[in-house]
Amino acid sequence: MDTLFQETNRYANFLNQESTAVWMESHPSSRYHKWPHAGIELPDLMKYLGLLLNMGLVPKKKKMDFWSTRRAIATPFFGEIMSSNFHALIDRMLHVNNITEEVPRGQDGFDPRVKVWPVLGKVNQSATKFYVRSRNISIDVP
């Protein structure tokens, strides 16, 4: 969680200083301007992840439907926790690796998997720790 929190803020800071700075000046109403200057707080990230988990429990056709105010499909819980714009902004900034250590596309050593390696490493570590193959295999025999 700490890595996700730190790298998301680092990535947002990197984007705001580098690639989008000129673009942002010409788009004053962009949601990028809503990113907190000091970065998001850990409770914001926890709310974001909680909403993501709830999205898996409440079927909707489109992501924006979770924030719909139409009576037929409304789920007010989502809007009470976080605005749709702020959720979409965190979606855009979410990062798990250090952007400053990435090799740019087109250069020797570029590996697009670097963006997910920290997560894969943790998943693999957890899988080897908790998964016992002989105990967790199910064979369907007629």
PDB file of C-alpha atoms in Angstrom:
ATOM      1  CA  MET A   1       0.000   0.000   0.000  1.00  0.00           C
ATOM      2  CA  ASP A   2       2.836   2.380   0.844  1.00  0.00           C
ATOM      3  CA  THR A   3       4.445   1.783  -2.561  1.00  0.00           C
ATOM      4  CA  LEU A   4       1.179   2.419  -4.392  1.00  0.00           C
ATOM      5  CA  PHE A   5       0.623   5.608  -2.398  1.00  0.00           C
ATOM      6  CA  GLN A   6       4.175   6.904  -2.887  1.00  0.00           C
ATOM      7  CA  GLU A   7       4.462   6.047  -6.583  1.00  0.00           C
ATOM      8  CA  THR A   8       1.026   7.429  -7.466  1.00  0.00           C
ATOM      9  CA  ASN A   9       1.985  10.784  -5.971  1.00  0.00           C
ATOM     10  CA  ARG A  10       5.422  10.651  -7.613  1.00  0.00           C
ATOM     11  CA  TYR A  11       3.855   9.910 -11.016  1.00  0.00           C
ATOM     12  CA  ALA A  12       1.324  12.743 -10.659  1.00  0.00           C
ATOM     13  CA  ASN A  13       4.101  15.138  -9.682  1.00  0.00           C
ATOM     14  CA  PHE A  14       6.202  13.973 -12.643  1.00  0.00           C
ATOM     15  CA  LEU A  15       3.303  14.441 -15.066  1.00  0.00           C
ATOM     16  CA  ASN A  16       2.425  17.851 -13.720  1.00  0.00           C
ATOM     17  CA  GLN A  17       6.009  19.055 -14.052  1.00  0.00           C
ATOM     18  CA  GLU A  18       6.977  17.437 -17.325  1.00  0.00           C
ATOM     19  CA  SER A  19       4.752  16.203 -20.104  1.00  0.00           C
ATOM     20  CA  THR A  20       1.454  17.916 -19.368  1.00  0.00           C
ATOM     21  CA  ALA A  21       2.573  21.289 -18.053  1.00  0.00           C
ATOM     22  CA  VAL A  22       2.123  23.093 -21.387  1.00  0.00           C
ATOM     23  CA  TRP A  23      -1.083  21.225 -22.130  1.00  0.00           C
ATOM     24  CA  MET A  24      -2.507  22.091 -18.712  1.00  0.00           C
ATOM     25  CA  GLU A  25      -1.907  25.800 -19.268  1.00  0.00           C
ATOM     26  CA  SER A  26      -4.089  25.677 -22.366  1.00  0.00           C
ATOM     27  CA  HIS A  27      -6.807  23.625 -20.602  1.00  0.00           C
ATOM     28  CA  PRO A  28      -7.686  25.554 -17.424  1.00  0.00           C
ATOM     29  CA  SER A  29     -10.820  23.488 -16.692  1.00  0.00           C
ATOM     30  CA  SER A  30      -9.031  20.124 -16.870  1.00  0.00           C
ATOM     31  CA  ARG A  31      -9.442  17.754 -13.930  1.00  0.00           C
ATOM     32  CA  TYR A  32      -5.627  17.623 -13.727  1.00  0.00           C
ATOM     33  CA  HIS A  33      -5.825  20.964 -11.931  1.00  0.00           C
ATOM     34  CA  LYS A  34      -7.799  19.251  -9.153  1.00  0.00           C
ATOM     35  CA  TRP A  35      -4.836  17.073  -8.128  1.00  0.00           C
ATOM     36  CA  PRO A  36      -3.704  18.258  -4.679  1.00  0.00           C
ATOM     37  CA  HIS A  37      -0.346  20.055  -4.858  1.00  0.00           C
ATOM     38  CA  ALA A  38       0.975  17.983  -1.950  1.00  0.00           C
ATOM     39  CA  GLY A  39      -0.421  14.784  -3.503  1.00  0.00           C
ATOM     40  CA  ILE A  40      -3.305  12.656  -2.349  1.00  0.00           C
ATOM     41  CA  GLU A  41      -3.528  11.466   1.228  1.00  0.00           C
ATOM     42  CA  LEU A  42      -3.526   7.792   2.198  1.00  0.00           C
ATOM     43  CA  PRO A  43      -7.248   7.907   3.171  1.00  0.00           C
ATOM     44  CA  ASP A  44      -8.036   9.090  -0.394  1.00  0.00           C
ATOM     45  CA  LEU A  45      -6.245   6.061  -1.820  1.00  0.00           C
ATOM     46  CA  MET A  46      -8.034   3.762   0.620  1.00  0.00           C
ATOM     47  CA  LYS A  47     -11.410   5.211  -0.424  1.00  0.00           C
ATOM     48  CA  TYR A  48     -10.457   4.817  -4.086  1.00  0.00           C
ATOM     49  CA  LEU A  49      -9.521   1.148  -3.598  1.00  0.00           C
ATOM     50  CA  GLY A  50     -12.664   0.526  -1.548  1.00  0.00           C
ATOM     51  CA  LEU A  51     -14.792   1.911  -4.361  1.00  0.00           C
ATOM     52  CA  LEU A  52     -12.949  -0.274  -6.877  1.00  0.00           C
ATOM     53  CA  LEU A  53     -13.735  -3.355  -4.805  1.00  0.00           C
ATOM     54  CA  ASN A  54     -17.381  -2.315  -4.527  1.00  0.00           C
ATOM     55  CA  MET A  55     -17.571  -1.889  -8.297  1.00  0.00           C
ATOM     56  CA  GLY A  56     -16.997  -5.616  -8.567  1.00  0.00           C
ATOM     57  CA  LEU A  57     -19.993  -6.266  -6.313  1.00  0.00           C
ATOM     58  CA  VAL A  58     -22.463  -3.900  -7.978  1.00  0.00           C
ATOM     59  CA  PRO A  59     -22.892  -4.626 -11.711  1.00  0.00           C
ATOM     60  CA  LYS A  60     -23.157  -1.543 -13.935  1.00  0.00           C
ATOM     61  CA  LYS A  61     -22.761  -1.131 -17.696  1.00  0.00           C
ATOM     62  CA  LYS A  62     -20.411   1.857 -17.550  1.00  0.00           C
ATOM     63  CA  LYS A  63     -18.082   3.128 -14.891  1.00  0.00           C
ATOM     64  CA  MET A  64     -19.837   6.499 -14.730  1.00  0.00           C
ATOM     65  CA  ASP A  65     -23.101   4.704 -13.847  1.00  0.00           C
ATOM     66  CA  PHE A  66     -21.747   4.226 -10.333  1.00  0.00           C
ATOM     67  CA  TRP A  67     -22.123   7.989  -9.837  1.00  0.00           C
ATOM     68  CA  SER A  68     -25.405   8.323 -11.704  1.00  0.00           C
ATOM     69  CA  THR A  69     -28.170  10.236  -9.956  1.00  0.00           C
ATOM     70  CA  ARG A  70     -30.914   8.676 -12.097  1.00  0.00           C
ATOM     71  CA  ARG A  71     -33.308   6.965  -9.708  1.00  0.00           C
ATOM     72  CA  ALA A  72     -33.414   3.721 -11.697  1.00  0.00           C
ATOM     73  CA  ILE A  73     -29.678   3.046 -11.410  1.00  0.00           C
ATOM     74  CA  ALA A  74     -28.474   5.332  -8.616  1.00  0.00           C
ATOM     75  CA  THR A  75     -25.949   4.062  -6.086  1.00  0.00           C
ATOM     76  CA  PRO A  76     -25.446   7.146  -3.897  1.00  0.00           C
ATOM     77  CA  PHE A  77     -22.755   5.429  -1.839  1.00  0.00           C
ATOM     78  CA  PHE A  78     -20.142   6.098  -4.527  1.00  0.00           C
ATOM     79  CA  GLY A  79     -20.794   9.836  -4.722  1.00  0.00           C
ATOM     80  CA  GLU A  80     -20.844  10.110  -0.935  1.00  0.00           C
ATOM     81  CA  ILE A  81     -17.357   8.614  -0.709  1.00  0.00           C
ATOM     82  CA  MET A  82     -15.627  10.360  -3.627  1.00  0.00           C
ATOM     83  CA  SER A  83     -16.552  12.418  -6.692  1.00  0.00           C
ATOM     84  CA  SER A  84     -16.417  10.703 -10.066  1.00  0.00           C
ATOM     85  CA  ASN A  85     -13.883  13.265 -11.314  1.00  0.00           C
ATOM     86  CA  PHE A  86     -11.499  12.652  -8.418  1.00  0.00           C
ATOM     87  CA  HIS A  87     -11.875   8.878  -8.838  1.00  0.00           C
ATOM     88  CA  ALA A  88     -11.088   9.200 -12.559  1.00  0.00           C
ATOM     89  CA  LEU A  89      -8.102  11.390 -11.736  1.00  0.00           C
ATOM     90  CA  ILE A  90      -6.678   8.784  -9.366  1.00  0.00           C
ATOM     91  CA  ASP A  91      -7.336   6.194 -12.111  1.00  0.00           C
ATOM     92  CA  ARG A  92      -5.123   8.259 -14.392  1.00  0.00           C
ATOM     93  CA  MET A  93      -2.354   8.765 -11.845  1.00  0.00           C
ATOM     94  CA  LEU A  94      -2.303   5.296 -10.255  1.00  0.00           C
ATOM     95  CA  HIS A  95       1.219   3.913 -10.469  1.00  0.00           C
ATOM     96  CA  VAL A  96       3.182   1.115  -8.788  1.00  0.00           C
ATOM     97  CA  ASN A  97       6.727   1.774  -9.962  1.00  0.00           C
ATOM     98  CA  ASN A  98       9.169   4.673  -9.883  1.00  0.00           C
ATOM     99  CA  ILE A  99       8.604   6.649 -13.097  1.00  0.00           C
ATOM    100  CA  THR A 100      12.063   8.205 -12.870  1.00  0.00           C
ATOM    101  CA  GLU A 101      13.691   4.770 -13.190  1.00  0.00           C
ATOM    102  CA  GLU A 102      11.762   3.664 -16.289  1.00  0.00           C
ATOM    103  CA  VAL A 103      13.607   3.284 -19.579  1.00  0.00           C
ATOM    104  CA  PRO A 104      11.641   5.289 -22.181  1.00  0.00           C
ATOM    105  CA  ARG A 105       9.877   3.469 -25.012  1.00  0.00           C
ATOM    106  CA  GLY A 106      12.117   3.091 -28.049  1.00  0.00           C
ATOM    107  CA  GLN A 107      15.358   2.944 -26.065  1.00  0.00           C
ATOM    108  CA  ASP A 108      17.472  -0.135 -25.356  1.00  0.00           C
ATOM    109  CA  GLY A 109      16.326  -1.842 -22.193  1.00  0.00           C
ATOM    110  CA  PHE A 110      12.696  -0.722 -22.468  1.00  0.00           C
ATOM    111  CA  ASP A 111      10.341  -3.234 -20.859  1.00  0.00           C
ATOM    112  CA  PRO A 112       6.622  -2.388 -20.643  1.00  0.00           C
ATOM    113  CA  ARG A 113       6.235  -4.938 -17.836  1.00  0.00           C
ATOM    114  CA  VAL A 114       8.219  -2.657 -15.518  1.00  0.00           C
ATOM    115  CA  LYS A 115       4.935  -0.894 -14.751  1.00  0.00           C
ATOM    116  CA  VAL A 116       3.544  -4.008 -13.044  1.00  0.00           C
ATOM    117  CA  TRP A 117       6.663  -5.775 -11.735  1.00  0.00           C
ATOM    118  CA  PRO A 118       6.256  -4.558  -8.136  1.00  0.00           C
ATOM    119  CA  VAL A 119       2.704  -5.932  -8.017  1.00  0.00           C
ATOM    120  CA  LEU A 120       3.626  -9.196  -9.732  1.00  0.00           C
ATOM    121  CA  GLY A 121       6.498  -9.684  -7.318  1.00  0.00           C
ATOM    122  CA  LYS A 122       4.183  -9.299  -4.320  1.00  0.00           C
ATOM    123  CA  VAL A 123       1.556 -11.606  -5.864  1.00  0.00           C
ATOM    124  CA  ASN A 124       4.169 -14.263  -6.616  1.00  0.00           C
ATOM    125  CA  GLN A 125       5.603 -13.951  -3.120  1.00  0.00           C
ATOM    126  CA  SER A 126       2.158 -14.350  -1.556  1.00  0.00           C
ATOM    127  CA  ALA A 127       1.279 -17.244  -3.852  1.00  0.00           C
ATOM    128  CA  THR A 128       4.365 -19.228  -2.890  1.00  0.00           C
ATOM    129  CA  LYS A 129       3.748 -18.467   0.776  1.00  0.00           C
ATOM    130  CA  PHE A 130       0.076 -19.467   0.947  1.00  0.00           C
ATOM    131  CA  TYR A 131      -0.544 -21.841  -1.951  1.00  0.00           C
ATOM    132  CA  VAL A 132       0.007 -25.529  -1.234  1.00  0.00           C
ATOM    133  CA  ARG A 133      -0.394 -27.366  -4.520  1.00  0.00           C
ATOM    134  CA  SER A 134      -1.197 -30.808  -3.157  1.00  0.00           C
ATOM    135  CA  ARG A 135      -3.874 -29.400  -0.869  1.00  0.00           C
ATOM    136  CA  ASN A 136      -5.500 -26.899  -3.259  1.00  0.00           C
ATOM    137  CA  ILE A 137      -5.924 -29.007  -6.404  1.00  0.00           C
ATOM    138  CA  SER A 138      -9.367 -30.216  -7.369  1.00  0.00           C
ATOM    139  CA  ILE A 139      -9.710 -32.921  -9.990  1.00  0.00           C
ATOM    140  CA  ASP A 140     -13.085 -33.501 -11.581  1.00  0.00           C
ATOM    141  CA  VAL A 141     -13.388 -37.279 -11.943  1.00  0.00           C
ATOM    142  CA  PRO A 142     -16.637 -38.726 -13.370  1.00  0.00           C
TER     143      PRO A 142
END
